[in-house]
Amino acid sequence: MKKLINNPESVVEEMLEGMVMAHPTYIRKLENANVIVRKVSPISGKVALVSGGGSGHEPAHAGYVGHGMLNAAVLGPVFTSPAPDPIYEAIKAVNGGAGVLLVVKNYTGDVMNFEMASEMAQMEDIKVASVVVNDDVAVENSLFTAGRRGVAGTVFVHKIAGAKAETGASLEEVKAVAQKVIDNVRSMGIALTPCIVPALGKPNFTLAEDEIEIGIGIHGEPGTHRQTIKPVDELVDNMVGKILTDMTLTGGDEVAVMVNGLASTPLMELYIVNRKVYKMLEEKGIKVYKTFVGEFMTSLEMTGCSVTLLKLDDELKVLLDAQADTPALKVL
Amino acid sequence: MKKLINNPESVVEEMLEGMVMAHPTYIRKLENANVIVRKVSPISGKVALVSGGGSGHEPAHAGYVGHGMLNAAVLGPVFTSPAPDPIYEAIKAVNGGAGVLLVVKNYTGDVMNFEMASEMAQMEDIKVASVVVNDDVAVENSLFTAGRRGVAGTVFVHKIAGAKAETGASLEEVKAVAQKVIDNVRSMGIALTPCIVPALGKPNFTLAEDEIEIGIGIHGEPGTHRQTIKPVDELVDNMVGKILTDMTLTGGDEVAVMVNGLASTPLMELYIVNRKVYKMLEEKGIKVYKTFVGEFMTSLEMTGCSVTLLKLDDELKVLLDAQADTPALKVL
């Protein structure tokens, strides 16, 4: 295991220290929990967004804490759900009286622990609502999931629901637009290499020299099958094809595209992926309104990528374009 | 070679297609050259910045084309300097009458070809000036370089000289502030794994399972030595120590920090690197004014990182903070 770390047991804590040192005007860490909140928290009168999950998916989710996106991110150990207590601490720290929306990726541990934290907060008379993101079309049920997994589409939920919250909308309104994103977002990923959870010290799965995994999860959960690597246009054809059979998109529809690197895939290759995604959509008369290419929801040092499509309407377009200023995503 | 590409010979062209498809409001490609310019070019009355070099360092340099940074980026083949002709085409395309500043990384091919293009443009009565970035303190002279190599510090030159150009400053003034950045910026990198140039199909060097290269260049040029991997704090101590012996920083000085991933290093690890960088500076009473952590100047899929320090004064701070809006770097 060749990593730029000091101690496998302290990677999350040391990362958080380095993160706050890098972005002191944006964020701070709660004293007794692995929770990142906006520097100025709580914000009175606005709905607050809390997300989180296991670490190892950076910049998700702590990198999205800032104006126009999240109010808090709760970090579990690598690839492990945070316990209810830190989630509850996050809710309390950012509640400004207008309520808190929890944006949860669909993993059994996350769903359970965010639900428990929600109940703890509601006993303190904090208004809490939740949405569960399940954008991954690859497989139904998975290693840590009943139903579909939540992956990179979650970042669109952060962006759009965060923008809605900044308008002063009610908790019900912010939840409704978050759910609208979830209903209209689909993703699919592939992996070229595994990754190593620091505390385990060995790869989470193995692939042959020329083999890739189709439909990978962001913790290395199995996808639909393995195959020999092909020219990327064929791989994208498969991924986007699977997404398009799962969502109703017709000529004239507008989408946002996210081409997400799982960590070790060079930006050069992600742009080559985007080229094929764009061409496929163009052929079907689907208009690309906005494109994000980069690393948004990673898997430690895994090589691979995912493609996410979000079907837009006028409301979602306005919110997607709204200003955001976070360490990992800025919209001017 | 397991890469998300179609054909090793067309990676640059396909990347550029995918890039323009992703960022059509920011950039366009010149028709007959691998040159990315701002969507609206030329801009009358302002100095234009042109940079570039071999591909494989994405987002450098095409990702920095946009308001507040570059006007054009010229892309050579992977790890290979662009020829004088496309550089000349870039200069012509962005010259708005106030002159063009070429920001060149110190590699022999780049320096020669940018110089030839500069002469071609001056014969057409275009005012052209150049600066050469040589921030890498690891080694004097290298595989493709006489003197020191230019690496991630180049991004600070783009940011600061670009901001100066937006103010309507003269070519002499923009060149002067670019040179001020160069005089005050130092970098040092390490590699944990090699990378594979697509057209070659094999790693550009080899490292043992537990071995790293200290002082690596961004094309895999040898550094000062190889050693067994150590806890990252020891590695950073070495890198930052070497930088600090090369620049005059005393208590009370202010710096900008860039912790740059060479491509495959997870953001988690880059933040752990930043933690140690910050602590070392803090111990010496050096104030960190602004920090950038991410992938700014990469080496295909190489694993590793570099640390860059830029000594700031009031002028540089204002220009570093000025608004920028490019695909890869945004400052609100």
XYZ file of C-alpha atoms in Angstrom:
664
model
C 0.000 0.000 0.000
C 1.732 3.160 -1.247
C -0.230 6.160 0.011
C 0.567 9.695 1.120
C -0.604 9.139 4.681
C 0.874 8.932 8.165
C -1.327 6.379 9.852
C -4.224 4.394 8.364
C -6.219 4.965 11.550
C -6.078 8.755 11.403
C -6.604 9.553 7.730
C -10.025 11.138 8.213
C -8.962 13.327 11.133
C -5.767 14.453 9.390
C -7.637 15.137 6.159
C -10.117 17.289 8.060
C -7.318 19.246 9.691
C -5.693 19.844 6.317
C -9.028 20.803 4.816
C -9.881 23.405 7.427
C -6.335 24.799 7.159
C -6.879 25.125 3.392
C -10.336 26.730 3.506
C -10.600 28.645 6.789
C -12.895 31.299 5.346
C -15.374 28.668 4.133
C -15.543 25.986 6.765
C -14.838 24.914 10.310
C -14.943 21.561 12.079
C -17.174 20.874 15.029
C -15.035 20.306 18.086
C -16.067 16.831 19.074
C -17.280 15.290 15.842
C -16.061 14.719 12.290
C -18.505 17.296 11.002
C -17.652 20.185 8.676
C -19.994 23.177 8.814
C -19.970 26.553 7.120
C -17.737 29.026 8.925
C -20.821 31.060 9.791
C -23.375 28.616 11.222
C -26.249 28.529 11.879
C -27.869 30.883 9.400
C -31.051 32.235 10.845
C -34.272 31.762 8.908
C -32.950 29.573 6.103
C -33.349 25.850 5.620
C -30.040 24.078 6.228
C -28.782 21.103 4.204
C -26.869 18.277 5.874
C -25.300 15.425 3.945
C -22.477 12.993 4.525
C -21.525 9.363 4.590
C -18.345 7.360 4.666
C -15.083 9.114 3.810
C -13.048 8.243 0.734
C -15.340 9.996 -1.757
C -13.671 13.408 -1.637
C -14.546 16.117 -2.473
C -17.919 14.608 -1.438
C -19.279 15.752 0.822
C -17.226 18.180 2.905
C -15.980 19.968 -0.210
C -19.542 21.048 -0.963
C -20.066 22.899 2.296
C -20.514 26.571 1.490
C -22.815 29.200 0.079
C -25.407 27.722 -2.256
C -24.815 24.077 -1.362
C -24.452 22.258 1.970
C -24.490 23.665 5.472
C -22.840 20.603 6.993
C -21.158 17.366 5.973
C -20.821 14.448 8.374
C -17.843 12.168 7.769
C -17.750 8.538 8.754
C -14.607 6.405 8.625
C -13.470 5.402 5.131
C -16.382 3.734 3.303
C -18.338 3.497 6.587
C -21.483 5.351 7.606
C -21.175 8.012 10.293
C -22.919 7.175 13.562
C -26.166 8.939 14.517
C -24.473 11.148 17.116
C -22.292 13.237 14.788
C -25.219 13.563 12.374
C -27.318 14.855 15.249
C -24.526 17.289 16.189
C -24.442 18.515 12.596
C -28.190 19.100 12.572
C -28.041 21.073 15.794
C -25.071 23.129 14.626
C -26.679 24.355 11.409
C -30.355 24.572 12.333
C -31.325 28.206 11.935
C -34.947 27.689 12.864
C -36.323 27.017 9.381
C -35.569 23.313 9.510
C -32.928 20.933 8.193
C -32.990 18.741 5.099
C -30.906 15.561 5.234
C -29.577 14.434 1.862
C -28.763 10.753 2.253
C -27.213 8.400 -0.264
C -29.030 5.085 -0.384
C -26.825 2.798 1.688
C -28.410 0.839 4.504
C -26.104 2.218 7.187
C -26.474 5.819 6.062
C -30.254 5.581 5.805
C -30.536 4.040 9.261
C -28.142 6.430 11.003
C -29.490 9.583 9.394
C -33.003 8.409 10.340
C -31.967 7.909 13.966
C -30.312 11.326 14.057
C -33.446 12.831 12.552
C -35.543 11.353 15.321
C -33.122 12.634 17.968
C -33.350 16.142 16.484
C -37.130 16.067 16.210
C -37.303 15.205 19.902
C -35.545 18.534 20.405
C -38.231 20.223 18.279
C -35.973 20.747 15.285
C -37.869 20.373 12.003
C -36.096 17.726 9.951
C -36.916 16.210 6.565
C -34.956 13.684 4.511
C -34.459 12.614 0.949
C -32.647 9.488 -0.203
C -30.627 9.590 -3.416
C -30.628 6.399 -5.492
C -29.382 7.405 -8.929
C -27.250 4.385 -9.844
C -29.036 2.398 -12.568
C -26.472 -0.409 -12.643
C -28.030 -2.835 -10.179
C -31.026 -3.264 -7.889
C -29.778 -3.992 -4.369
C -26.069 -4.263 -3.729
C -23.524 -5.072 -1.034
C -24.615 -2.290 1.321
C -27.869 -1.252 -0.297
C -31.512 -2.244 -0.579
C -32.728 -0.752 -3.840
C -30.415 1.355 -5.942
C -27.204 2.944 -4.747
C -26.727 6.695 -4.428
C -23.707 7.990 -6.325
C -22.582 11.145 -8.166
C -26.110 12.383 -8.831
C -26.084 13.382 -5.162
C -23.950 16.391 -6.093
C -26.796 17.730 -8.250
C -29.108 17.365 -5.241
C -26.655 19.383 -3.126
C -26.364 22.069 -5.787
C -30.017 22.491 -6.616
C -31.571 22.042 -3.184
C -28.822 24.256 -1.763
C -29.702 27.003 -4.221
C -33.365 26.655 -3.302
C -32.566 26.970 0.396
C -30.639 30.191 -0.292
C -33.827 31.736 -1.712
C -35.458 31.437 1.707
C -37.783 28.639 0.622
C -39.523 26.497 3.242
C -38.339 23.047 4.296
C -41.208 21.503 2.316
C -40.201 23.451 -0.802
C -36.515 22.572 -0.472
C -37.381 18.912 0.068
C -39.701 18.959 -2.947
C -37.039 20.270 -5.304
C -34.468 17.826 -3.899
C -36.913 15.015 -4.600
C -37.503 16.392 -8.100
C -33.766 16.113 -8.763
C -33.710 12.569 -7.413
C -36.648 11.604 -9.628
C -34.845 12.934 -12.687
C -31.225 11.911 -12.178
C -29.547 8.670 -13.252
C -25.932 7.486 -13.139
C -23.777 4.551 -14.147
C -20.120 3.805 -13.500
C -17.245 1.574 -14.527
C -13.956 0.711 -12.820
C -10.576 -0.061 -14.334
C -8.772 -0.695 -11.043
C -9.750 -1.328 -7.418
C -8.778 0.791 -4.434
C -7.305 0.111 -1.012
C -9.093 1.094 2.188
C -6.169 2.348 4.322
C -7.135 0.404 7.455
C -7.396 -2.844 5.452
C -4.239 -2.386 3.415
C -5.283 -4.525 0.466
C -7.371 -3.974 -2.684
C -11.128 -4.300 -2.229
C -11.399 -6.460 -5.354
C -9.160 -7.601 -8.188
C -9.326 -7.159 -11.938
C -7.160 -8.745 -14.581
C -4.696 -6.600 -16.522
C -7.159 -5.960 -19.372
C -10.407 -6.352 -17.429
C -12.923 -3.754 -16.244
C -16.023 -3.881 -14.064
C -19.248 -2.507 -15.526
C -21.701 -0.940 -13.103
C -19.226 -0.565 -10.233
C -20.329 0.989 -6.934
C -18.367 3.771 -5.280
C -17.131 1.364 -2.603
C -16.169 -1.247 -5.151
C -19.497 -3.071 -4.937
C -19.929 -5.444 -7.873
C -21.692 -4.200 -10.965
C -23.424 -6.183 -13.648
C -20.435 -7.935 -15.186
C -16.765 -7.842 -16.057
C -15.373 -7.615 -19.540
C -12.230 -6.878 -21.479
C -11.552 -3.174 -21.862
C -12.826 -1.755 -25.163
C -12.423 1.596 -26.898
C -14.011 4.154 -24.605
C -16.756 5.034 -27.085
C -18.094 1.483 -26.767
C -17.980 1.660 -22.981
C -19.804 4.994 -22.937
C -22.334 3.675 -25.428
C -23.113 0.934 -22.926
C -23.261 3.221 -19.889
C -25.339 5.966 -21.440
C -27.474 3.397 -23.212
C -28.355 1.816 -19.880
C -29.138 5.220 -18.361
C -31.356 6.168 -21.300
C -33.416 2.984 -21.073
C -34.188 3.976 -17.494
C -35.296 7.571 -17.969
C -37.761 9.199 -20.302
C -35.810 11.571 -22.490
C -37.108 12.683 -25.844
C -35.908 15.081 -28.519
C -35.915 18.656 -27.251
C -35.415 17.663 -23.624
C -32.579 19.366 -21.799
C -30.113 17.679 -19.467
C -27.182 18.443 -17.233
C -24.275 16.028 -17.700
C -21.734 15.025 -15.092
C -18.698 13.003 -16.162
C -17.165 12.027 -12.849
C -13.713 10.572 -12.309
C -13.530 7.961 -9.555
C -10.108 9.397 -8.652
C -7.232 8.120 -10.766
C -8.649 8.707 -14.234
C -6.912 11.647 -15.910
C -9.011 14.634 -16.915
C -7.899 13.999 -20.503
C -9.792 10.706 -20.471
C -12.845 12.200 -18.781
C -13.118 14.754 -21.593
C -12.866 11.925 -24.127
C -15.736 10.245 -22.268
C -17.709 13.479 -22.409
C -17.197 13.696 -26.168
C -19.055 10.427 -26.682
C -21.765 11.272 -24.120
C -22.425 14.546 -25.926
C -22.537 12.888 -29.340
C -25.018 10.251 -28.165
C -27.307 12.890 -26.705
C -26.966 15.104 -29.760
C -27.969 12.223 -32.030
C -31.173 11.834 -30.041
C -31.924 15.545 -30.157
C -31.357 15.916 -26.405
C -29.832 19.275 -25.562
C -26.940 19.488 -23.116
C -27.633 22.560 -20.985
C -24.610 22.335 -18.705
C -21.705 19.912 -18.282
C -19.506 19.092 -15.316
C -16.301 17.139 -15.971
C -13.995 16.323 -13.080
C -13.847 14.521 -9.769
C -17.028 15.009 -7.784
C -17.686 11.674 -6.051
C -14.594 9.511 -5.911
C -13.593 6.109 -4.531
C -10.194 6.600 -2.903
C -7.703 5.930 -5.717
C -9.978 3.809 -7.910
C -9.573 4.260 -11.673
C -12.830 4.602 -13.557
C -15.634 7.011 -14.159
C -19.344 7.504 -13.962
C -21.783 9.362 -16.150
C -24.778 11.156 -14.664
C -27.693 12.686 -16.554
C -30.176 15.043 -14.940
C -33.338 15.945 -16.848
C -33.965 19.643 -16.409
C -36.949 21.950 -16.358
C -36.965 25.723 -16.003
C -36.895 25.608 -12.204
C -33.949 23.203 -12.097
C -32.024 25.234 -14.674
C -32.309 28.431 -12.640
C -31.200 26.652 -9.471
C -28.347 24.859 -11.223
C -27.079 28.210 -12.515
C -27.379 30.000 -9.174
C -24.182 31.211 -7.541
C -22.341 28.677 -5.398
C -19.106 29.135 -3.521
C -17.692 26.039 -1.879
C -14.158 24.613 -1.761
C -14.949 22.034 -4.451
C -17.606 23.634 -6.654
C -17.990 27.249 -7.598
C -20.583 28.782 -9.893
C -20.193 32.478 -10.652
C -2.295 -0.089 -20.936
C -5.794 0.311 -19.495
C -7.056 3.764 -20.433
C -10.399 5.327 -21.292
C -9.403 6.216 -24.837
C -10.254 5.184 -28.369
C -6.968 5.552 -30.182
C -3.601 6.560 -28.750
C -2.984 8.748 -31.791
C -6.085 10.891 -31.365
C -6.255 11.493 -27.612
C -5.493 15.207 -27.831
C -8.003 15.901 -30.604
C -10.750 13.883 -28.900
C -10.040 15.516 -25.562
C -10.342 18.935 -27.189
C -13.661 17.998 -28.760
C -14.983 16.791 -25.434
C -13.677 19.896 -23.727
C -15.350 22.348 -26.078
C -18.582 20.326 -25.825
C -18.361 20.646 -22.032
C -17.569 24.369 -21.891
C -19.072 25.986 -25.004
C -19.767 29.287 -23.260
C -16.144 29.602 -22.166
C -13.999 28.360 -24.998
C -13.696 27.429 -28.641
C -11.030 25.652 -30.650
C -9.248 27.267 -33.571
C -10.207 25.450 -36.721
C -6.860 24.293 -37.954
C -4.779 24.072 -34.813
C -4.906 22.498 -31.365
C -5.450 25.867 -29.784
C -8.172 26.725 -27.271
C -9.169 30.388 -27.081
C -11.818 32.241 -25.116
C -15.198 32.075 -26.799
C -15.009 35.826 -27.393
C -11.604 36.540 -28.899
C -9.824 38.831 -29.459
C -10.619 41.341 -26.742
C -9.853 44.803 -27.940
C -7.485 46.933 -25.921
C -6.391 44.346 -23.369
C -3.160 42.406 -23.165
C -3.750 38.752 -24.045
C -2.048 35.819 -22.306
C -1.009 32.747 -24.278
C 0.421 29.633 -22.661
C 0.642 25.966 -23.514
C 2.973 23.051 -23.923
C 2.652 19.329 -24.273
C -0.668 17.688 -23.417
C -1.080 15.300 -20.499
C -0.985 17.973 -17.778
C -4.712 18.695 -17.689
C -6.325 20.928 -16.613
C -3.155 22.830 -17.617
C -3.340 24.781 -19.746
C -6.593 24.742 -21.696
C -8.656 24.554 -18.498
C -7.341 27.986 -17.529
C -8.636 29.780 -20.608
C -11.275 32.249 -19.505
C -11.932 35.542 -17.781
C -9.109 36.550 -15.483
C -6.582 33.979 -16.667
C -5.466 32.870 -20.157
C -6.722 34.021 -23.547
C -5.330 30.989 -25.361
C -3.708 27.645 -24.667
C -1.677 25.816 -27.304
C -1.614 22.031 -27.011
C 1.194 19.876 -28.289
C 1.027 16.081 -28.433
C 1.291 14.302 -25.082
C 4.443 15.491 -23.277
C 5.675 17.157 -26.504
C 6.026 20.857 -27.235
C 3.609 22.409 -29.723
C 5.175 23.572 -32.965
C 5.685 27.301 -33.647
C 2.779 27.484 -36.134
C -0.093 26.784 -33.721
C 1.506 29.129 -31.178
C 1.612 31.809 -33.869
C -2.049 31.103 -34.721
C -2.926 31.473 -31.038
C -1.141 34.817 -30.812
C -2.956 36.131 -33.889
C -6.324 34.890 -32.661
C -6.195 36.634 -29.300
C -4.214 39.784 -30.062
C -6.519 42.685 -29.340
C -3.977 45.371 -30.159
C -2.455 45.772 -26.708
C 0.038 42.973 -27.155
C 0.409 39.357 -26.135
C 2.323 37.844 -23.222
C 3.603 34.303 -23.695
C 3.850 32.285 -20.476
C 6.299 29.482 -21.193
C 7.350 26.627 -18.924
C 11.100 26.105 -19.015
C 11.514 23.142 -21.342
C 13.918 23.472 -24.239
C 11.308 22.651 -26.893
C 8.720 25.018 -25.466
C 11.175 27.875 -25.077
C 12.431 27.458 -28.643
C 9.027 27.109 -30.278
C 7.370 29.938 -28.355
C 10.376 32.105 -29.270
C 10.006 31.281 -32.968
C 6.280 32.007 -32.843
C 7.010 35.272 -31.090
C 9.350 36.303 -33.910
C 6.758 35.338 -36.518
C 4.156 37.481 -34.762
C 6.484 40.437 -34.350
C 7.138 40.378 -38.087
C 3.377 40.983 -38.385
C 3.746 43.966 -36.032
C 2.106 42.240 -33.089
C 3.659 43.278 -29.781
C 4.803 40.109 -28.011
C 6.638 39.590 -24.737
C 7.575 36.357 -22.971
C 8.257 35.033 -19.518
C 9.731 31.632 -18.696
C 8.575 29.827 -15.557
C 11.210 27.757 -13.744
C 9.786 27.080 -10.290
C 10.958 23.497 -9.702
C 13.722 23.537 -7.085
C 14.435 19.800 -7.333
C 17.220 19.804 -9.919
C 19.264 22.126 -12.107
C 18.954 20.981 -15.729
C 16.935 17.894 -16.552
C 15.939 15.592 -19.382
C 14.259 18.311 -21.463
C 15.453 21.414 -19.650
C 18.427 23.705 -19.302
C 18.103 25.307 -15.878
C 15.125 24.541 -13.720
C 11.862 23.010 -14.899
C 8.577 24.896 -14.944
C 5.808 23.105 -13.066
C 2.696 23.935 -11.034
C 3.847 27.444 -10.128
C 2.878 28.309 -13.698
C -0.770 28.325 -12.625
C -0.041 31.219 -10.247
C 1.510 33.093 -13.183
C -1.660 32.514 -15.232
C -3.871 33.665 -12.372
C -1.978 36.776 -11.368
C -0.818 38.017 -14.769
C -4.307 37.257 -16.111
C -5.871 39.391 -13.412
C -3.428 42.189 -14.206
C -4.313 42.029 -17.903
C -8.021 42.355 -17.032
C -7.278 45.704 -15.371
C -6.206 47.111 -18.734
C -2.538 47.214 -17.788
C 0.113 47.542 -20.493
C 2.121 44.632 -21.864
C 5.135 45.841 -19.911
C 3.130 45.953 -16.693
C 1.609 42.504 -17.219
C 5.011 41.061 -18.026
C 6.494 42.697 -14.924
C 3.944 41.156 -12.578
C 4.304 37.757 -14.275
C 8.047 37.997 -13.698
C 7.438 39.004 -10.086
C 5.454 35.794 -9.590
C 8.197 33.743 -11.218
C 10.809 35.347 -8.984
C 8.802 34.458 -5.892
C 7.420 30.970 -6.630
C 9.045 27.632 -5.884
C 7.809 24.035 -6.234
C 8.925 20.500 -5.536
C 7.290 17.171 -6.401
C 7.392 13.469 -5.649
C 6.043 10.463 -7.549
C 4.691 7.165 -6.234
C 3.978 5.615 -9.642
C 4.944 6.311 -13.263
C 2.530 7.053 -16.113
C 2.069 5.734 -19.629
C 2.222 8.004 -22.663
C -0.610 6.580 -24.814
C 1.385 6.434 -28.041
C 4.206 4.556 -26.301
C 2.045 2.150 -24.348
C 4.495 1.478 -21.555
C 5.436 3.210 -18.276
C 7.931 6.058 -18.612
C 9.930 4.732 -15.658
C 9.613 2.041 -13.002
C 9.519 2.143 -9.240
C 9.594 -0.758 -6.820
C 6.479 -1.579 -4.816
C 7.559 0.534 -1.827
C 9.735 3.052 -3.652
C 9.114 6.697 -4.544
C 10.999 9.289 -6.600
C 11.891 12.555 -4.899
C 12.011 15.647 -7.101
C 10.113 14.123 -10.021
C 9.416 16.190 -13.133
C 5.945 16.408 -14.663
C 7.010 14.195 -17.553
C 8.630 11.667 -15.259
C 12.064 13.261 -15.506
C 14.334 11.972 -12.735
C 14.502 13.873 -9.490
C 17.255 13.849 -6.901
C 16.923 10.296 -5.637
C 14.681 7.348 -4.877
C 13.814 6.091 -1.455
C 11.424 3.871 0.410
C 8.079 5.501 1.057
C 7.824 7.121 4.505
C 4.969 8.639 6.479
C 3.790 11.606 4.451
C 4.832 14.130 7.104
C 8.463 13.102 6.568
C 8.101 13.429 2.805
C 6.529 16.870 3.096
C 9.206 17.910 5.565
C 11.767 17.096 2.897
C 9.904 18.831 0.043
C 9.014 22.000 1.891
C 12.425 22.031 3.536
C 14.073 22.064 0.122
C 11.766 24.844 -1.076
C 12.468 26.935 2.009
C 16.230 26.699 1.608
C 15.740 28.198 -1.845
C 13.572 31.198 -1.048
C 13.838 33.941 1.500
C 10.849 33.631 3.791
C 10.874 35.063 7.268
C 8.376 35.330 10.086
C 5.453 37.546 9.139
C 5.793 36.857 5.393
C 2.656 35.745 3.604
C 2.438 32.958 1.038
C -0.014 31.246 -1.230
C 0.188 27.450 -1.069
C -0.644 25.024 -3.851
C -0.808 21.306 -3.054
C -1.085 19.769 -6.494
C -2.003 16.181 -7.291
C -0.141 14.696 -10.238
C -3.376 12.889 -11.163
C -4.003 9.668 -9.272
C -3.486 10.868 -5.728
C -6.801 11.102 -3.878
C -7.901 14.479 -2.572
C -7.912 12.917 0.901
C -4.144 12.478 0.695
C -3.574 15.947 -0.743
C -5.332 17.456 2.267
C -3.119 15.363 4.566
C -0.132 16.805 2.690
C -1.535 20.297 3.168
C -1.856 19.712 6.896
C 1.889 19.217 7.221
C 2.740 22.088 4.859
C 0.583 24.424 6.937
C 2.121 23.254 10.204
C 5.657 23.764 8.917
C 4.870 27.287 7.776
C 3.024 28.084 10.976
C 6.015 26.981 13.028
C 8.174 29.479 11.151
C 5.668 32.279 11.593
C 4.877 32.349 7.874
C 1.230 33.208 7.234
C -0.765 31.208 4.697
C -2.886 33.761 2.850
C -4.616 31.401 0.439
C -4.429 27.665 -0.279
C -5.214 25.653 -3.391
C -5.550 21.875 -3.020
C -6.402 19.764 -6.055
C -5.182 18.846 -9.513
C -3.746 21.842 -11.308
C -0.761 20.512 -13.268
C -0.878 16.763 -13.716
C 1.184 14.051 -15.393
C -1.318 11.753 -17.110
C -2.164 9.134 -14.444
C 0.984 9.516 -12.342
C 0.520 9.164 -8.582
C 2.273 11.818 -6.562
C 2.065 15.445 -5.652
C 3.883 18.719 -5.656
C 3.959 21.602 -3.234
C 4.257 25.186 -4.458
C 4.859 28.275 -2.339
C 4.399 31.798 -3.659
C 5.646 34.684 -1.575
C 3.060 37.442 -1.692
C 3.006 41.200 -1.419
C -0.009 43.509 -1.489
C -0.121 43.682 -5.282
C 0.038 39.912 -5.696
C -2.643 39.367 -3.041
C -5.108 41.654 -4.799
C -4.479 39.973 -8.153
C -4.682 36.476 -6.665
C -8.070 37.359 -5.161
C -9.459 38.943 -8.330
C -12.405 37.232 -9.982
C -11.575 34.427 -12.397
C -13.957 32.257 -14.352
C -12.398 29.413 -16.297
C -13.371 25.749 -16.666
C -10.743 24.629 -14.150
C -10.334 27.533 -11.731
C -12.946 29.932 -10.501
C -12.541 32.725 -7.972
C -15.696 34.524 -6.933
